Amino acid sequence: MAVKDDVRCQIVDAAKKRFSHFGYAKTTMAEVATDCAMSPGNLYRFFPGKLDIAEAIATEDYQHHLDQLARLVSVSEKPARERLRDLFFQELRRTYNKLESDPRAYEIALIISRERPEYANWMLANERKILTRLIEDGQRRGEFAPGNADYTAEMLQSATMKFRYPQLWSKLSLPKLERELEGVLALVVDGLCTRLPCPDAA
Amino acid sequence: MAVKDDVRCQIVDAAKKRFSHFGYAKTTMAEVATDCAMSPGNLYRFFPGKLDIAEAIATEDYQHHLDQLARLVSVSEKPARERLRDLFFQELRRTYNKLESDPRAYEIALIISRERPEYANWMLANERKILTRLIEDGQRRGEFAPGNADYTAEMLQSATMKFRYPQLWSKLSLPKLERELEGVLALVVDGLCTRLPCPDAA
DNA sequence: CCCCTGAATAATCAACAATCTATTCATTCT
DNA sequence: AGAATGAATAGATTGTTGATTATTCAGGGG
């Protein structure tokens, strides 16, 4: 099995080179196979199809991103409120910069989100787990109101949809997106209703 | 000028029939012209182009919708909080049902949002005016926290993006959208932070 | 028996021609 | 003159044909 993983790795590496050089569409399976010194047919013993290779590449990168988010949340000296802000800003900036600076990544993101909508759901679910942990922590500290943390996380994600795949929908510049995210988070955290000053824990 | 408006109306009516029968793409300017007993070229004395006729049709409908929203907001016996809910639910349901029940409307919505993104901005701005009024009213009554109402309205719209053109992005069913909207509104209204019970005015 | 190959297949794509149609404008009518 | 026409144009759309290419699978090693 370990050897099989090595080959998968080799394929992913070869594809990564090709994709970043010529793009996903202009890379053929035959080329990737040749780079790996194997036949095209053999690729299919390691990946169900071309898109799955692209997914593997994307996921490798995404894992780093997820780790980073998890790390932000676990800086437990900071108030939950600030960590929440860090989380969403990190998410926005990394996605924006990635898609902005790398047209190849943009191409692949576009294709995956069209052909594999469940992939986006999977990412959302991963991030929700982290978000839920943060909310639970905030509740434990008395910063956030008690309630179903997972449900709250879902609603938070729903309210910040616009900032998740910035350039796939909105065409806004990063500064404008940041300004809006700031505002939305303030709204969501403090609420619209009149409130007496927060009995800040900590 | 009044006679010019009559002709515009006649054109819009003819186009409405054609569009709802055969769709926007399959309707030609020549056909609309014939229906109005005029030459194709003459249409251009009344509308800059084909899309503008579609826009006029859409706007006619939209005005009713806007009026309805304005009416909801001005029911001043209700707490602002409830009117806010009414406003967003009305918005969601009417858009969802319109696009769901009428494939021709969906076709036109798709084309306008592609070719005329500024139209969507215009609609957003209209609705923001209504929303701002509601927020100001809520602030006056002490239900909502004081602050820049227009800015708050903008952020509210940003947080409810997902529900504005439901089937252009999300493919969720109406019940699921309603559940999410309910949750997002609750979050936004009450806020994430711990709060002492609202010193409800009224 | 398990790996692997590479030709066969079917789906997709690119390029080109042919057609159609939105838009313009020189001209005609009133 | 101002209103209206409809032929001319340019750009988009459609249909077709000929590759290209992802994917499969019958068979050849090891």
CSV table of N, CA and C (backbone and C1' of nucleotides) in Angstrom, one decimal, chain A residues 37-39 41-42 45, chain C residues 3-7 14:
chain,number,residue,atom,x,y,z
A,37,ALA,N,6.7,7.8,-16.6
A,37,ALA,CA,7.2,6.6,-17.3
A,37,ALA,C,6.2,5.4,-17.2
A,38,MET,N,5.0,5.7,-17.5
A,38,MET,CA,4.0,4.6,-17.5
A,38,MET,C,3.0,4.9,-18.6
A,39,SER,N,2.1,3.9,-18.8
A,39,SER,CA,1.1,4.1,-19.8
A,39,SER,C,-0.1,4.9,-19.3
A,41,GLY,N,-3.2,4.2,-19.5
A,41,GLY,CA,-4.2,3.3,-18.8
A,41,GLY,C,-3.8,3.1,-17.3
A,42,ASN,N,-2.5,3.0,-17.1
A,42,ASN,CA,-2.1,2.7,-15.7
A,42,ASN,C,-2.4,3.8,-14.7
A,45,ARG,N,-5.3,3.1,-12.4
A,45,ARG,CA,-5.2,2.2,-11.3
A,45,ARG,C,-4.9,3.0,-10.0
C,3,DC,P,-1.2,-6.3,-7.9
C,3,DC,O5',-0.3,-5.5,-9.0
C,3,DC,C5',-0.2,-6.1,-10.3
C,3,DC,C4',1.1,-5.6,-10.9
C,3,DC,C3',1.0,-4.2,-11.4
C,3,DC,O3',2.3,-3.6,-11.5
C,3,DC,C1',0.7,-5.6,-13.3
C,4,DC,P,2.4,-2.0,-11.8
C,4,DC,O5',2.2,-2.0,-13.4
C,4,DC,C5',3.2,-2.5,-14.3
C,4,DC,C4',2.7,-2.7,-15.7
C,4,DC,C3',2.3,-1.4,-16.4
C,4,DC,O3',3.4,-1.0,-17.2
C,4,DC,C1',0.9,-3.2,-16.9
C,5,DT,P,3.3,0.3,-18.1
C,5,DT,O5',2.8,-0.2,-19.4
C,5,DT,C5',3.5,-1.2,-20.1
C,5,DT,C4',2.6,-1.7,-21.3
C,5,DT,C3',2.2,-0.6,-22.3
C,5,DT,O3',2.9,-1.0,-23.5
C,5,DT,C1',0.3,-2.0,-21.7
C,6,DG,P,3.4,0.2,-24.5
C,6,DG,O5',2.1,0.3,-25.5
C,6,DG,C5',1.7,-1.0,-26.2
C,6,DG,C4',0.3,-0.8,-26.7
C,6,DG,C3',0.1,0.6,-27.4
C,6,DG,O3',-0.8,0.4,-28.5
C,6,DG,C1',-1.5,0.3,-25.7
C,7,DA,P,-0.6,1.0,-29.9
C,7,DA,O5',-1.7,0.4,-30.7
C,7,DA,C5',-2.0,-1.0,-30.8
C,7,DA,C4',-3.5,-1.3,-30.5
C,7,DA,C3',-4.4,-0.5,-31.5
C,7,DA,O3',-5.5,-1.3,-31.8
C,7,DA,C1',-4.9,0.0,-29.2
C,14,DA,P,-11.3,23.7,-27.3
C,14,DA,O5',-10.8,23.9,-28.8
C,14,DA,C5',-9.9,22.9,-29.4
C,14,DA,C4',-9.8,23.1,-30.9
C,14,DA,C3',-9.9,24.5,-31.3
C,14,DA,O3',-9.0,24.7,-32.4
C,14,DA,C1',-11.7,23.3,-32.3
